[in-house]
Amino acid sequence: MANIDIDSRAAQLGIDWSQVNLDSIHLPPGEDFGIQSDDEGVYHDDQLEFDTGFGNIIVVDNLPVVPKAKFEKLENVLKKIYNQLGVIKENGLWMPVDPDTGVTLGYCFIEFNTPQEAQNAKEKTHGYKLDKSHIFAVNMFDDFDRLMNVKEEWEAPQTKPYVPGENLQKWLTDEKARDQLVIRSGPDTEVLWNDPRQKNTEPVHKRPYWTESYVQWSPLGTYLVTLHKQGAAVWGGADTFTRLMRYQHNMVKLVDFSPGEKYLVTYHSQEPSNPRDASKVEIKVFDVRTGRMMRDFKGSADEFSIGGPGGVAGASWPVFRWGGGKEDKYFAKLSKNTISVYETETFGLIDKKSMKVDNVVDICWSPTDSILSLFVPEQGGGNQPAKVALVQIPSKVELRQKNLFSVSDCKMYWQSSGEYLAVKVDRYTKTKKSTYSGFELFRIKERDIPIEVLELDNKNDKIIAFAWEPKGHRFAVIHGDQPRPDVSFYTMKTAQHGGRVTKLGTLKAKQANALFWSPSGKYIILAGLKNFNGQLEFFNVDEMETMATTEHFMATDIEWDPTGRYVATAVTSVHEMENGFTVWSFNGKLLYRVLKDHFFQLAWRPRPASFLSPEKEEEIAKNLKKYSKKYEAEDQDVSLLLSEQDREKRKALKEEWEKWVMQWKSLHEEEKLERQNLRDGEISDEEEDDEEAKEVKEVEFEDVIDVTEEIVQE
Amino acid sequence: MRPILMKGHERPLTFLRYNRDGDMLFSCAKDHTPTLWYADNGERHGTFRGHNGAVWCCDVSRDSLRLITGSADQSAKLWDVKTGQQLFSFKFGSPARSVDFALGDKLAVITTDPFMERTSAIHVKRIAEDPEDQVSESVLVLESPNGRKRINRAVWGPLNQTIVSGGEDAVLRIWDAETGKLLKESDSEVGHKNTITSLTKSADDSHFITGSLDKTAKACLWDMRTLTLLKTYVSGVPVNAVSMSPLLDHVVLGGGQDASAVTTTDHRAGKFEAKFYDKILQEEIGGVKGHFGPINALAFNPDGKSFSSGGEDGYVRLHHFDSDYFNIRI
């Protein structure tokens, strides 16, 4: 009810608000007088567990029935038994007696200090044989009601009829094979179809305040996760986004999915009240489908981050790195001198213990296999070399290792299908004053995992960015000095050289500082973000040619759609102006722009891997012409329709405008005389103006079309 | 088209105004001297000396003989355009922000800023034919219901019956010019969401366009009588100045990043462009770059064949359109 309504109602009833203390009003419980509370529906069905306060009491049955004389003795026996299992509260043992005869009734209540003790006592003494005819039957007091209500006769549990779930993958069956994307701007979160044919987006679902911080797709695109004060929630479904599951975790800050989206990891950290203490971290692992919490980890931030520079303040996310491909079998955590690898079957450590690796600073999973790569920096001032090693999980066998000397830092890059591992090594020069970089390239799938060393043509070049071609054998490096570094392409495989890394070419002096390969390979965007103001170069690596150079001014984010057909570039609210996103075709043609103020996030909905076999894909690629005919025809139809619609729209707008103008004109005419009076009878200037306007429209412009020089002979 | 750069002001431009014949251009700037230029070649004709503060706004009479200026020195002055002499000075207790002559040039509306205890107000003054008879009393004073928020512009409605005002509270208001009654307010749903920076009437007083700093940084076209929102032009940057072509169905918006933030970013980040839009289809058709700072003022020559822009950089850029411009088809 709006405040105005309330006020007017109050006035009718003669109530003076200033006299009313709202807090003194108590509604009867369960009665809301038809006024819906704002938070109704929010966690409405949460099964809150109320603590009855009786959790630490147990009931011991089947005690001997003793007369008053023996009461104390029995009491002492019981105390003796149960004092071993926990602390009985003062006067915590109570054995009822028959009020008439003073004979015990054969049971007693024992109150422990804690529910844990009570639980323990129950488990330990249930079935305890005091003597032959007295076997203890111990129950929790809280369970009593439940046990009393057990029906005498067994009832077969009812099987619930099977309710088919929604098709969570329905978006993949879109007729036009479009992709979805989610954007956040202002308070709104929207899921949209990218419709390049219509040169626009088509809304799917929009909600204000859908999330309290950010949203994230699951790796296969099935779920959209939102973050709230109470925890995380996943959304999905066939037509609209409905809430599928919730995961309770107060003040969750970050989330991460396992690659096969079976598990969701949530993270929460709390700043310590004393700034010298480390902040508290709580991490929970949930089963996505059932919502069950599989394991939680608590501790100080130190345990979840490595002591890198600046790594102390918070954990580096994701704390748990998932390995073993899409099966979600293992996840690993790096902490000081140890790598803890957990398996999801038991959610315990493999072999029940962590791996000890002294001074390890970085670990990285192969994206497809359960192989873990790790990096240990130099120790003892160069006496102990730095090391990069590959470890097989779960056997923990070291497959390969390489020692490296005078190393300042290492970065590991796995190729997306796990075939190669590139390690960028920064080495000190002899003077130790500066560093230079090189690569160690591991061929994982070949026998004995050969390692190849690659140095850039100019050894002293700084490496600005590195990126593997997804599913391919090539990689791109931006190297050299800002502001105009070079971009080089290398391949791990060539027809002539077979298993040797070969340079494909170098592009000189590019304004680029980031690389974005198309998910299907072959195409790459060389982007100049930040200082370069959003320079974009769309490059075809097969042909080694530039397809387009353009600019999305001040672009902050670039993301390919999962099929590699379109690219979205966005200006997020780190800049004040021209927030929004632009969609391009893979070859750099601008398709459409969407301006949204306070634009925060854009994310394409990922797609699961294609079911087509590589042979089939190849066949399609070969006969692309045949297949594309149909789509081209459709494209044409749509564009015709669009231009038709556009024309109609323009016509309508024009007509509407004409109407306004006519209206104004007639009014103007009516008021002509009055205007003249206001001007002391001076003829109003419309007539002149009209003529002037006409005159203007008739002006002819002389354009010089061509000038030829002819020599006139006299 | 090669613009003519008119360098005469030492401080940021605030307002530009052509006379009815389109041969004179008056410019106001934060330095204290409004300047008169030949609208054709951009030569300086003269200056009006007398103000002791930034000059925010000016208007010229239909016969191009009188000029009225509003200044931060808490006065609005009447000038003789021919001689450059000051004829009269209206004193206020607070800066005069905008001035506008009524139809027939017998009345002028002057707005004043909120200052100390004073709230923002709209004053209607009678302009005497002979400057000797000029009195400083207001015929009517309108107080904005949201007086602490500055009124940025007030102009006369059709036939001097109404006054339209807009300002920092983002609301457009229509007042009865006789009684001072508030007749209409713009709907907050469809209207601006932030400070209205500029307001420009069409040649025939039938509609007007407003520019605003609001979220979508848009300019809106309104019906002068009913205050109906007709069109919205979204520019993506704060809008400081708006103008409409009297000849073609074009509107032009100017603005850009806030001047205080300019030095922190690349000069292209500011988007200091005069953007042209199709008036009816609301689509952007082009832009004119050049200013090295936000655009604060825009004006179309009444013949529609040239326009000028004034920027924070202190320059007035006078653009004569190429013939291509008149053949734009979208």
Coordinates of N, CA and C in Angstrom, one line a residue, chain A residues 36 159 220 314 320 335 389 570 592 713:
Chain A
Q36 N 1.1 -8.7 2.5 CA 2.2 -9.5 2.2 C 3.5 -8.9 2.7
T159 N 5.3 -44.4 -3.9 CA 6.2 -43.9 -4.9 C 5.6 -42.7 -5.6
L220 N 29.0 -25.5 -19.0 CA 28.4 -26.0 -20.1 C 27.1 -25.2 -20.5
G314 N 43.6 -11.8 0.5 CA 42.5 -12.7 0.3 C 43.0 -13.9 -0.5
F320 N 40.1 -23.8 -5.2 CA 40.2 -25.2 -5.7 C 40.2 -25.2 -7.2
S335 N 48.5 -24.9 -0.9 CA 48.8 -24.1 0.3 C 50.3 -24.2 0.6
A389 N 57.2 -29.5 -13.0 CA 57.0 -30.9 -13.0 C 55.6 -31.2 -13.4
A570 N 32.7 -4.7 -25.0 CA 31.9 -4.0 -24.1 C 32.7 -2.9 -23.4
Y592 N 25.8 -4.6 -34.6 CA 24.9 -3.7 -33.9 C 25.5 -3.2 -32.6
Q713 N 43.8 25.4 -79.7 CA 44.8 25.9 -80.7 C 44.3 27.1 -81.4

